[in-house]
Amino acid sequence: MFSTVVLGGGWAGLVYALELRRRFLSTDVLVIDKSTQLGGLLRSEAVNGFTFDVGGSHVIFSGNKEILSRMLGFLGNGFVKHERKSFIRIGDALVPYPLENGLYALPLEDRADALIAFLEVQMNRAVDWRPSNLDEWIHGFFGKWIAKKYLVPYNRKIWKRDLREIDVDWVYTPGRLPIPDWRDVVKSAMGIATVGYREQATFYYPSIGGIQTLYSSALREAESLGIALLSGYAIKSLKKVGDEWIINDEIKAKNIISSIPLNELVTYMNAPEYVIKLSKRLDYNRVLVIGVALNKPAPDQHWVYVPNEDVIFHRYAWISNYSPQNAPRDKSSLLLEITISPWETVKEDWFVNKALRDLMNLGIAGEGDVLFTMYWLHEYGYPVHTIESNRARNEVINWVKEQGITPIGRWGCWRYWNMDKVYEDATNKVVQRFR
Ligand SMILES: Cc1cc2nc3c(=O)[nH]c(=O)nc-3n(C[C@H](O)[C@H](O)[C@H](O)COP(=O)(O)OP(=O)(O)OC[C@H]3O[C@@H](n4cnc5c(N)ncnc54)[C@H](O)[C@@H]3O)c2cc1C
């Protein structure tokens, strides 16, 4: 019998096991993953000299210095540091991200309109006003110009839900979308460049091997600490008999930590009908990631947000600029990201062809530039924080915890968390467990 079994060996499962063993070397830990290729969303693939991050554009950043230094610690000296060069496509213009700090790149009239609308809401907002959904948050903090040109179409595109149904809890999470400082917005409208969303203004990336090198380096440490790993083994049932957990009628454990999708976990636990019903309300989007190898150098950009409704992808990233090792000399590579709701039929070829046409229509690549394309579809890409989903999540998590299981990670906790937040939460849960 294992003292601890961690379900799911993506980033969350791996860092939980690591932090547990780093602190309590005598505790035995087994990490189980259904895939034979470990890494979850942090996998990378090398093809013909190009390295693609198959879970989409992943960079390392954090407002939490301790967590950032622990993540970089896995890489030793093997990382590249970048000052973010990301943009939002407004019409044909590329405006530095975030938009409210990049207004200086717009024509004078647009700057004035954006600033007036922005200041209008700052002056009229009551001090204790709280938005009750994403639509209100956007209009209430940014004003109608930025809402109309960017935040509403972009968020509709990525979430594929009515923005009035989406909660605002995730926009207040430190490290995610910040509320703009009006002084910076005025400066940027006057033509002075300012920096917003500072946590991500500097980011890091593994020198070789794509983002998977971060995962693999942590995995090496896990193996050296004696953490047991079982890959290619899907969890299908989880029973409690006395004080013991039994996984798939085969593996026994005293403690279970789960990073597998919460909606699936409760079905494997044979949860009561009301919990299963609630779990069906946990909302999410899939993500289709398209890798494009190009026979030309990349412009001086990292990634670009595309709110344009007629373009199928919401973001494209020049990952050949993340590390020179990601593409051969004088060539470049792009990742395009498309979210797909769970009820939409996925026609991968249609999506890929449309994405390529859009790339060409936007003038990002010409037909003769494309060497080859690849794509990867992930069933679980983005948890969608609808108000209803959040409510269900809290109840389902309470039930899971009552059974004695600790949920961790983006899907175990059903939260729109990046690697740093996943790491921080997993560490806190290790610490709490032995307090
Ligand atoms: C498009 C995109 C871009 C992103 N960009 C960034 C970024 O730039 N920076 C950043 O910090 N974060 C980024 N993230 C977030 C980051 O990917 C996640 O925070 C992190 O990978 C979550 O790790 P996880 O272990 O919680 O989930 P996952 O990586 O999904 O791992 C879950 C694991 O559980 C396994 N599993 C599932 N079901 C079972 C089962 N029944 N039995 C056994 N195993 C099972 C899966 O195989 C998987 O390995 C991005 C995410 C996306 C989708």
Short mmCIF file of C-alpha atoms and ligand atoms in Angstrom, two decimals:
data_model
loop_
_atom_site.label_atom_id
_atom_site.label_comp_id
_atom_site.label_asym_id
_atom_site.label_seq_id
_atom_site.Cartn_x
_atom_site.Cartn_y
_atom_site.Cartn_z
CA MET A 1 0.00 0.00 0.00
CA PHE A 2 1.23 3.50 -0.87
CA SER A 3 1.10 6.27 1.68
CA THR A 4 0.14 8.76 -1.06
CA VAL A 5 -1.10 8.26 -4.60
CA VAL A 6 -1.35 11.29 -6.88
CA LEU A 7 -3.88 10.95 -9.69
CA GLY A 8 -2.67 12.70 -12.84
CA GLY A 9 1.00 13.34 -13.57
CA GLY A 10 0.79 16.73 -15.30
CA TRP A 11 2.46 19.76 -13.74
CA ALA A 12 0.18 19.75 -10.68
CA GLY A 13 0.63 16.08 -9.84
CA LEU A 14 4.36 16.23 -10.39
CA VAL A 15 5.04 19.33 -8.28
CA TYR A 16 2.78 18.11 -5.47
CA ALA A 17 4.70 14.80 -5.31
CA LEU A 18 8.01 16.66 -5.48
CA GLU A 19 7.21 19.14 -2.74
CA LEU A 20 5.93 16.29 -0.58
CA ARG A 21 9.12 14.26 -1.00
CA ARG A 22 11.38 17.27 -0.64
CA ARG A 23 9.87 17.88 2.78
CA PHE A 24 9.14 14.33 3.91
CA LEU A 25 11.66 12.03 2.33
CA SER A 26 10.35 8.98 4.15
CA THR A 27 6.84 9.28 2.63
CA ASP A 28 6.31 6.98 -0.32
CA VAL A 29 4.49 8.52 -3.29
CA LEU A 30 3.11 7.08 -6.51
CA VAL A 31 2.05 9.34 -9.40
CA ILE A 32 -0.32 7.80 -11.95
CA ASP A 33 -1.07 9.16 -15.43
CA LYS A 34 -3.19 7.71 -18.18
CA SER A 35 -0.90 8.92 -20.90
CA THR A 36 2.31 7.15 -21.89
CA GLN A 37 3.72 10.58 -22.72
CA LEU A 38 3.99 12.46 -19.45
CA GLY A 39 3.65 16.22 -19.16
CA GLY A 40 -0.05 16.97 -19.57
CA LEU A 41 -0.40 20.41 -21.15
CA LEU A 42 3.37 20.94 -20.91
CA ARG A 43 4.40 18.55 -23.65
CA SER A 44 6.55 19.58 -26.61
CA GLU A 45 7.24 17.84 -29.88
CA ALA A 46 10.30 18.19 -32.14
CA VAL A 47 9.70 17.72 -35.87
CA ASN A 48 12.19 18.44 -38.69
CA GLY A 49 14.21 20.80 -36.50
CA PHE A 50 11.13 22.67 -35.17
CA THR A 51 9.98 22.37 -31.54
CA PHE A 52 6.30 22.96 -30.83
CA ASP A 53 4.61 23.23 -27.44
CA VAL A 54 1.61 21.06 -28.07
CA GLY A 55 -0.50 22.54 -25.25
CA GLY A 56 -0.24 26.03 -26.80
CA SER A 57 2.12 28.92 -26.13
CA HIS A 58 3.56 28.42 -22.62
CA VAL A 59 5.95 30.85 -20.96
CA ILE A 60 7.24 30.99 -17.40
CA PHE A 61 6.32 34.03 -15.32
CA SER A 62 4.92 34.80 -11.90
CA GLY A 63 4.17 37.61 -9.51
CA ASN A 64 5.26 35.21 -6.77
CA LYS A 65 9.07 35.52 -6.69
CA GLU A 66 9.55 32.41 -4.57
CA ILE A 67 7.56 30.21 -6.95
CA LEU A 68 9.23 31.78 -9.99
CA SER A 69 12.65 31.04 -8.58
CA ARG A 70 11.63 27.44 -7.78
CA MET A 71 10.38 26.96 -11.34
CA LEU A 72 13.56 28.43 -12.84
CA GLY A 73 15.55 26.36 -10.36
CA PHE A 74 14.55 23.23 -12.25
CA LEU A 75 16.23 24.64 -15.37
CA GLY A 76 19.58 25.63 -13.80
CA ASN A 77 21.13 27.99 -16.35
CA GLY A 78 19.11 26.50 -19.17
CA PHE A 79 16.61 29.26 -19.77
CA VAL A 80 16.21 32.39 -21.89
CA LYS A 81 14.92 35.64 -20.38
CA HIS A 82 12.70 37.90 -22.48
CA GLU A 83 11.05 41.28 -22.25
CA ARG A 84 7.53 40.63 -23.48
CA LYS A 85 6.74 41.82 -27.01
CA SER A 86 3.08 41.04 -27.28
CA PHE A 87 0.38 42.89 -29.13
CA ILE A 88 -3.34 43.18 -29.76
CA ARG A 89 -4.55 43.34 -33.31
CA ILE A 90 -6.95 46.28 -33.63
CA GLY A 91 -7.99 46.38 -37.28
CA ASP A 92 -4.64 46.19 -39.04
CA ALA A 93 -2.68 47.86 -36.25
CA LEU A 94 -0.62 45.94 -33.70
CA VAL A 95 -1.05 47.69 -30.36
CA PRO A 96 1.32 46.75 -27.51
CA TYR A 97 -0.33 44.60 -24.82
CA PRO A 98 -2.15 45.40 -22.59
CA LEU A 99 -4.20 47.75 -24.74
CA GLU A 100 -4.71 50.41 -22.08
CA ASN A 101 -0.94 50.78 -21.85
CA GLY A 102 -0.43 50.65 -25.59
CA LEU A 103 -2.89 53.33 -26.70
CA TYR A 104 0.01 55.42 -28.02
CA ALA A 105 0.19 53.06 -31.01
CA LEU A 106 -3.32 54.02 -32.18
CA PRO A 107 -4.31 56.95 -34.43
CA LEU A 108 -4.84 60.16 -32.46
CA GLU A 109 -8.62 60.11 -32.75
CA ASP A 110 -8.87 56.54 -31.44
CA ARG A 111 -6.59 57.41 -28.52
CA ALA A 112 -8.85 60.30 -27.60
CA ASP A 113 -12.02 58.18 -27.86
CA ALA A 114 -10.48 55.37 -25.81
CA LEU A 115 -9.25 57.78 -23.13
CA ILE A 116 -12.53 59.69 -22.88
CA ALA A 117 -14.52 56.45 -22.49
CA PHE A 118 -11.99 55.14 -19.98
CA LEU A 119 -12.03 58.31 -17.85
CA GLU A 120 -15.81 58.52 -18.02
CA VAL A 121 -16.18 55.23 -16.19
CA GLN A 122 -13.44 56.07 -13.67
CA MET A 123 -15.25 59.30 -12.76
CA ASN A 124 -18.70 57.79 -12.54
CA ARG A 125 -17.88 54.55 -10.72
CA ALA A 126 -18.86 54.42 -7.05
CA VAL A 127 -15.94 53.49 -4.78
CA ASP A 128 -17.70 50.39 -3.50
CA TRP A 129 -19.00 49.28 -6.91
CA ARG A 130 -18.42 45.62 -7.64
CA PRO A 131 -19.08 44.05 -11.05
CA SER A 132 -21.25 40.96 -10.91
CA ASN A 133 -20.08 39.48 -14.21
CA LEU A 134 -17.30 39.78 -16.80
CA ASP A 135 -19.31 42.07 -19.07
CA GLU A 136 -19.86 44.54 -16.23
CA TRP A 137 -16.21 44.31 -15.21
CA ILE A 138 -15.03 45.15 -18.73
CA HIS A 139 -17.41 48.06 -19.23
CA GLY A 140 -17.09 49.29 -15.63
CA PHE A 141 -13.30 49.43 -15.53
CA PHE A 142 -12.20 50.00 -19.13
CA GLY A 143 -15.01 51.98 -20.76
CA LYS A 144 -16.90 51.34 -23.93
CA TRP A 145 -14.15 51.97 -26.48
CA ILE A 146 -11.70 49.35 -25.16
CA ALA A 147 -14.69 47.07 -24.48
CA LYS A 148 -15.97 47.27 -28.03
CA LYS A 149 -12.67 47.13 -29.88
CA TYR A 150 -10.95 44.49 -27.82
CA LEU A 151 -12.15 43.08 -24.52
CA VAL A 152 -15.68 42.06 -25.49
CA PRO A 153 -14.90 40.43 -28.87
CA TYR A 154 -11.71 38.83 -27.54
CA ASN A 155 -13.36 37.37 -24.46
CA ARG A 156 -16.36 36.17 -26.47
CA LYS A 157 -13.99 34.45 -28.80
CA ILE A 158 -11.95 32.67 -26.15
CA TRP A 159 -14.82 31.80 -23.76
CA LYS A 160 -17.61 31.25 -26.29
CA ARG A 161 -20.20 32.19 -23.68
CA ASP A 162 -22.36 35.23 -22.96
CA LEU A 163 -19.99 37.43 -20.94
CA ARG A 164 -22.83 38.22 -18.52
CA GLU A 165 -22.75 34.56 -17.48
CA ILE A 166 -19.05 34.64 -16.62
CA ASP A 167 -17.94 35.30 -13.06
CA VAL A 168 -15.30 37.87 -12.17
CA ASP A 169 -13.42 35.89 -9.54
CA TRP A 170 -10.61 34.98 -11.95
CA VAL A 171 -10.00 38.54 -13.12
CA TYR A 172 -9.28 39.58 -9.55
CA THR A 173 -6.77 36.75 -9.03
CA PRO A 174 -3.34 38.34 -8.66
CA GLY A 175 -1.25 37.48 -11.68
CA ARG A 176 -4.14 37.54 -14.10
CA LEU A 177 -5.83 40.52 -15.77
CA PRO A 178 -5.13 43.58 -13.65
CA ILE A 179 -7.27 46.66 -13.18
CA PRO A 180 -5.51 49.48 -15.05
CA ASP A 181 -3.95 52.44 -13.26
CA TRP A 182 -5.64 55.51 -14.77
CA ARG A 183 -2.35 57.48 -14.68
CA ASP A 184 -0.73 54.93 -16.99
CA VAL A 185 -3.70 55.02 -19.33
CA VAL A 186 -3.54 58.83 -19.58
CA LYS A 187 0.20 58.67 -20.28
CA SER A 188 -0.24 56.03 -22.96
CA ALA A 189 -2.99 58.06 -24.68
CA MET A 190 -0.63 61.07 -24.60
CA GLY A 191 1.99 59.05 -26.46
CA ILE A 192 4.14 57.87 -23.54
CA ALA A 193 4.79 54.12 -23.42
CA THR A 194 3.98 52.50 -20.07
CA VAL A 195 4.18 48.89 -18.92
CA GLY A 196 1.10 47.02 -17.75
CA TYR A 197 0.56 43.51 -16.38
CA ARG A 198 4.06 43.66 -14.94
CA GLU A 199 4.24 40.05 -13.69
CA GLN A 200 4.37 38.94 -17.28
CA ALA A 201 6.42 41.83 -18.71
CA THR A 202 9.50 39.66 -18.23
CA PHE A 203 9.15 35.99 -18.97
CA TYR A 204 11.39 32.96 -19.17
CA TYR A 205 11.53 29.92 -21.39
CA PRO A 206 13.71 26.79 -21.51
CA SER A 207 16.76 27.17 -23.80
CA ILE A 208 16.18 23.80 -25.42
CA GLY A 209 13.38 21.29 -25.79
CA GLY A 210 10.43 23.68 -25.48
CA ILE A 211 8.31 24.04 -22.35
CA GLN A 212 8.48 20.30 -21.77
CA THR A 213 12.06 20.79 -20.54
CA LEU A 214 10.62 22.48 -17.45
CA TYR A 215 8.45 19.42 -16.81
CA SER A 216 11.22 16.93 -17.67
CA SER A 217 13.70 18.65 -15.36
CA ALA A 218 11.23 18.46 -12.48
CA LEU A 219 10.53 14.85 -13.43
CA ARG A 220 14.24 14.01 -13.22
CA GLU A 221 14.34 15.38 -9.71
CA ALA A 222 11.21 13.41 -8.82
CA GLU A 223 12.84 10.21 -10.05
CA SER A 224 16.04 10.93 -8.18
CA LEU A 225 14.00 11.41 -5.00
CA GLY A 226 12.47 7.97 -5.47
CA ILE A 227 8.96 9.05 -6.47
CA ALA A 228 7.25 6.13 -8.21
CA LEU A 229 5.61 6.84 -11.58
CA LEU A 230 3.05 4.80 -13.42
CA SER A 231 2.25 6.03 -16.93
CA GLY A 232 -0.23 4.68 -19.46
CA TYR A 233 -2.58 3.70 -16.63
CA ALA A 234 -6.04 5.30 -16.65
CA ILE A 235 -7.91 5.66 -13.38
CA LYS A 236 -11.42 4.28 -13.81
CA SER A 237 -12.55 3.51 -10.31
CA LEU A 238 -11.83 4.66 -6.82
CA LYS A 239 -13.30 2.94 -3.78
CA LYS A 240 -12.87 3.47 -0.09
CA VAL A 241 -12.76 0.33 2.02
CA GLY A 242 -12.23 1.09 5.69
CA ASP A 243 -9.20 3.39 5.84
CA GLU A 244 -7.90 2.40 2.45
CA TRP A 245 -8.46 3.67 -1.05
CA ILE A 246 -8.45 1.12 -3.84
CA ILE A 247 -7.76 2.31 -7.39
CA ASN A 248 -9.09 0.18 -10.27
CA ASP A 249 -9.43 -2.70 -7.74
CA GLU A 250 -5.63 -2.97 -7.88
CA ILE A 251 -3.64 -0.23 -6.20
CA LYS A 252 -4.06 0.58 -2.51
CA ALA A 253 -3.42 3.98 -0.98
CA LYS A 254 -3.80 5.71 2.35
CA ASN A 255 -4.10 9.19 0.86
CA ILE A 256 -5.33 10.35 -2.53
CA ILE A 257 -4.43 13.64 -4.18
CA SER A 258 -6.24 14.29 -7.46
CA SER A 259 -5.31 16.48 -10.42
CA ILE A 260 -7.49 14.63 -12.95
CA PRO A 261 -10.59 16.49 -14.17
CA LEU A 262 -13.01 16.93 -11.28
CA ASN A 263 -16.06 15.99 -13.37
CA GLU A 264 -14.46 12.65 -14.21
CA LEU A 265 -13.13 12.01 -10.71
CA VAL A 266 -16.61 11.97 -9.18
CA THR A 267 -17.86 9.45 -11.70
CA TYR A 268 -14.93 7.14 -10.87
CA MET A 269 -15.84 7.54 -7.19
CA ASN A 270 -19.41 6.55 -7.88
CA ALA A 271 -20.60 9.77 -6.26
CA PRO A 272 -24.25 10.30 -5.32
CA GLU A 273 -26.61 11.44 -8.07
CA TYR A 274 -26.73 15.09 -6.87
CA VAL A 275 -22.92 15.37 -7.07
CA ILE A 276 -22.85 13.86 -10.58
CA LYS A 277 -25.56 16.31 -11.60
CA LEU A 278 -23.54 19.22 -10.22
CA SER A 279 -20.38 17.97 -11.93
CA LYS A 280 -22.12 18.17 -15.30
CA ARG A 281 -22.33 21.94 -14.77
CA LEU A 282 -18.55 22.29 -14.58
CA ASP A 283 -17.93 24.30 -17.70
CA TYR A 284 -14.87 24.25 -19.94
CA ASN A 285 -13.54 24.71 -23.45
CA ARG A 286 -11.32 22.45 -25.46
CA VAL A 287 -8.32 23.93 -27.17
CA LEU A 288 -7.01 23.17 -30.63
CA VAL A 289 -3.36 24.10 -31.03
CA ILE A 290 -1.96 24.41 -34.54
CA GLY A 291 1.78 24.48 -35.16
CA VAL A 292 2.97 26.12 -38.37
CA ALA A 293 6.55 25.82 -39.64
CA LEU A 294 7.53 28.74 -41.88
CA ASN A 295 10.29 29.15 -44.38
CA LYS A 296 11.03 32.74 -43.35
CA PRO A 297 12.30 34.56 -40.25
CA ALA A 298 9.87 35.77 -37.57
CA PRO A 299 9.10 39.44 -36.90
CA ASP A 300 10.21 40.87 -33.55
CA GLN A 301 7.12 39.67 -31.69
CA HIS A 302 6.26 37.02 -29.10
CA TRP A 303 2.51 36.68 -29.30
CA VAL A 304 -0.49 38.58 -30.67
CA TYR A 305 -4.10 38.58 -29.42
CA VAL A 306 -6.66 38.65 -32.22
CA PRO A 307 -10.13 39.94 -31.25
CA ASN A 308 -11.25 40.09 -34.91
CA GLU A 309 -14.43 38.02 -35.13
CA ASP A 310 -13.75 36.74 -38.65
CA VAL A 311 -10.42 35.18 -37.66
CA ILE A 312 -10.72 31.72 -36.13
CA PHE A 313 -7.77 31.78 -33.72
CA HIS A 314 -7.72 34.09 -30.71
CA ARG A 315 -3.94 34.20 -30.40
CA TYR A 316 -0.86 33.44 -32.44
CA ALA A 317 2.59 33.04 -30.96
CA TRP A 318 5.99 33.18 -32.65
CA ILE A 319 7.52 30.43 -30.54
CA SER A 320 10.67 30.44 -32.65
CA ASN A 321 11.37 33.73 -30.83
CA TYR A 322 11.02 32.08 -27.39
CA SER A 323 14.26 30.18 -27.97
CA PRO A 324 16.57 30.11 -31.02
CA GLN A 325 16.51 26.31 -30.62
CA ASN A 326 12.80 26.17 -31.48
CA ALA A 327 13.34 26.55 -35.22
CA PRO A 328 16.21 26.23 -37.73
CA ARG A 329 18.12 29.40 -38.68
CA ASP A 330 16.20 31.82 -40.97
CA LYS A 331 13.01 29.84 -40.43
CA SER A 332 10.27 30.41 -37.88
CA SER A 333 7.35 28.76 -36.17
CA LEU A 334 3.92 29.79 -35.01
CA LEU A 335 1.39 28.37 -32.61
CA LEU A 336 -2.25 29.25 -33.26
CA GLU A 337 -4.83 28.68 -30.51
CA ILE A 338 -8.53 28.05 -31.03
CA THR A 339 -11.02 27.29 -28.27
CA ILE A 340 -13.90 24.93 -28.99
CA SER A 341 -16.88 24.52 -26.69
CA PRO A 342 -17.68 20.97 -25.52
CA TRP A 343 -20.89 20.81 -27.57
CA GLU A 344 -19.35 21.99 -30.84
CA THR A 345 -18.43 19.34 -33.43
CA VAL A 346 -14.71 19.33 -34.00
CA LYS A 347 -13.71 19.23 -37.62
CA GLU A 348 -9.95 19.49 -37.21
CA ASP A 349 -9.11 19.75 -40.92
CA TRP A 350 -11.66 22.48 -41.44
CA PHE A 351 -10.25 24.44 -38.47
CA VAL A 352 -6.66 24.04 -39.69
CA ASN A 353 -7.52 25.14 -43.24
CA LYS A 354 -9.52 28.12 -42.01
CA ALA A 355 -6.67 29.10 -39.64
CA LEU A 356 -4.17 28.98 -42.51
CA ARG A 357 -6.43 31.09 -44.72
CA ASP A 358 -6.77 33.60 -41.88
CA LEU A 359 -2.99 33.72 -41.43
CA MET A 360 -2.64 34.56 -45.11
CA ASN A 361 -5.48 37.10 -45.13
CA LEU A 362 -3.85 38.87 -42.20
CA GLY A 363 -0.59 38.97 -44.16
CA ILE A 364 1.28 36.98 -41.49
CA ALA A 365 2.36 34.27 -43.92
CA GLY A 366 2.10 33.68 -47.64
CA GLU A 367 1.18 30.35 -49.20
CA GLY A 368 4.77 29.64 -50.23
CA ASP A 369 6.04 30.27 -46.68
CA VAL A 370 4.36 27.29 -45.03
CA LEU A 371 6.64 24.25 -44.74
CA PHE A 372 4.21 22.07 -42.78
CA THR A 373 1.50 22.21 -40.13
CA MET A 374 0.59 20.01 -37.18
CA TYR A 375 -2.22 20.15 -34.68
CA TRP A 376 -3.13 18.88 -31.23
CA LEU A 377 -6.60 18.84 -29.74
CA HIS A 378 -6.97 18.92 -25.95
CA GLU A 379 -10.32 18.01 -24.48
CA TYR A 380 -9.51 20.08 -21.38
CA GLY A 381 -8.05 23.45 -22.34
CA TYR A 382 -9.74 26.23 -20.37
CA PRO A 383 -12.05 25.92 -17.36
CA VAL A 384 -14.81 28.46 -17.98
CA HIS A 385 -15.73 30.36 -14.83
CA THR A 386 -19.42 30.81 -15.48
CA ILE A 387 -21.32 31.80 -12.37
CA GLU A 388 -23.16 28.49 -12.47
CA SER A 389 -19.99 26.46 -13.00
CA ASN A 390 -18.27 28.18 -10.08
CA ARG A 391 -21.19 27.42 -7.80
CA ALA A 392 -21.16 23.77 -8.86
CA ARG A 393 -17.38 23.58 -8.51
CA ASN A 394 -17.46 24.72 -4.90
CA GLU A 395 -20.07 22.12 -3.99
CA VAL A 396 -18.37 19.28 -5.85
CA ILE A 397 -15.00 20.15 -4.30
CA ASN A 398 -16.54 20.23 -0.82
CA TRP A 399 -17.95 16.76 -1.39
CA VAL A 400 -14.62 15.42 -2.69
CA LYS A 401 -12.80 16.88 0.32
CA GLU A 402 -15.36 15.37 2.69
CA GLN A 403 -14.44 11.97 1.26
CA GLY A 404 -10.82 12.71 2.20
CA ILE A 405 -9.41 13.48 -1.25
CA THR A 406 -7.32 16.61 -1.86
CA PRO A 407 -7.94 18.22 -5.27
CA ILE A 408 -5.03 20.06 -6.90
CA GLY A 409 -4.27 21.66 -10.27
CA ARG A 410 -6.16 23.38 -13.06
CA TRP A 411 -8.60 20.50 -13.56
CA GLY A 412 -8.63 18.99 -10.09
CA CYS A 413 -9.68 22.40 -8.72
CA TRP A 414 -11.39 23.49 -11.96
CA ARG A 415 -9.75 26.89 -12.00
CA TYR A 416 -8.18 29.01 -14.70
CA TRP A 417 -4.71 28.67 -13.16
CA ASN A 418 -1.31 29.03 -14.74
CA MET A 419 1.71 26.91 -13.81
CA ASP A 420 2.78 29.27 -11.02
CA LYS A 421 -0.61 29.25 -9.31
CA VAL A 422 -0.85 25.47 -9.70
CA TYR A 423 2.59 25.17 -8.07
CA GLU A 424 1.77 27.58 -5.26
CA ASP A 425 -1.53 25.85 -4.47
CA ALA A 426 0.05 22.37 -4.53
CA THR A 427 2.84 23.51 -2.21
CA ASN A 428 0.35 25.06 0.21
CA LYS A 429 -1.60 21.83 0.28
CA VAL A 430 1.53 19.82 1.13
CA VAL A 431 2.30 22.24 3.94
CA GLN A 432 -1.29 22.24 5.27
CA ARG A 433 -1.41 18.45 5.26
CA PHE A 434 1.43 18.13 7.75
CA ARG A 435 0.74 21.18 9.86
C1 LIG B 1 -3.39 27.29 -24.42
C2 LIG B 1 -2.79 27.35 -23.03
C3 LIG B 1 -1.75 28.23 -22.78
C4 LIG B 1 -1.19 28.30 -21.49
N1 LIG B 1 -0.16 29.18 -21.27
C5 LIG B 1 0.44 29.21 -20.06
C6 LIG B 1 1.57 30.06 -19.84
O1 LIG B 1 2.04 30.77 -20.75
N2 LIG B 1 2.13 30.06 -18.60
C7 LIG B 1 1.65 29.30 -17.58
O2 LIG B 1 2.20 29.35 -16.47
N3 LIG B 1 0.57 28.49 -17.76
C8 LIG B 1 -0.04 28.41 -18.97
N4 LIG B 1 -1.11 27.57 -19.17
C9 LIG B 1 -1.63 26.80 -18.03
C10 LIG B 1 -0.85 25.50 -17.77
O3 LIG B 1 -0.90 24.68 -18.91
C11 LIG B 1 -1.51 24.78 -16.58
O4 LIG B 1 -1.56 25.60 -15.45
C12 LIG B 1 -0.81 23.49 -16.17
O5 LIG B 1 -0.28 22.77 -17.24
C13 LIG B 1 -1.86 22.63 -15.43
O6 LIG B 1 -1.31 21.42 -15.01
P1 LIG B 1 -2.27 20.29 -14.42
O7 LIG B 1 -1.39 19.20 -13.98
O8 LIG B 1 -3.18 20.90 -13.44
O9 LIG B 1 -3.20 19.81 -15.64
P2 LIG B 1 -2.85 18.89 -16.91
O10 LIG B 1 -1.57 19.32 -17.54
O11 LIG B 1 -4.06 18.87 -17.75
O12 LIG B 1 -2.59 17.45 -16.28
C14 LIG B 1 -3.62 16.55 -15.92
C15 LIG B 1 -3.05 15.14 -16.10
O13 LIG B 1 -4.05 14.20 -15.66
C16 LIG B 1 -3.99 13.08 -16.51
N5 LIG B 1 -5.28 12.35 -16.44
C17 LIG B 1 -6.49 12.81 -16.80
N6 LIG B 1 -7.43 11.86 -16.57
C18 LIG B 1 -6.78 10.79 -16.05
C19 LIG B 1 -7.19 9.50 -15.60
N7 LIG B 1 -8.47 9.10 -15.64
N8 LIG B 1 -6.25 8.65 -15.13
C20 LIG B 1 -4.95 9.00 -15.07
N9 LIG B 1 -4.51 10.21 -15.48
C21 LIG B 1 -5.41 11.10 -15.96
C22 LIG B 1 -3.72 13.68 -17.90
O14 LIG B 1 -3.15 12.70 -18.78
C23 LIG B 1 -2.75 14.82 -17.55
O15 LIG B 1 -1.40 14.41 -17.67
C24 LIG B 1 -1.70 27.49 -20.44
C25 LIG B 1 -2.75 26.59 -20.71
C26 LIG B 1 -3.30 26.53 -21.99
C27 LIG B 1 -4.41 25.56 -22.28
#
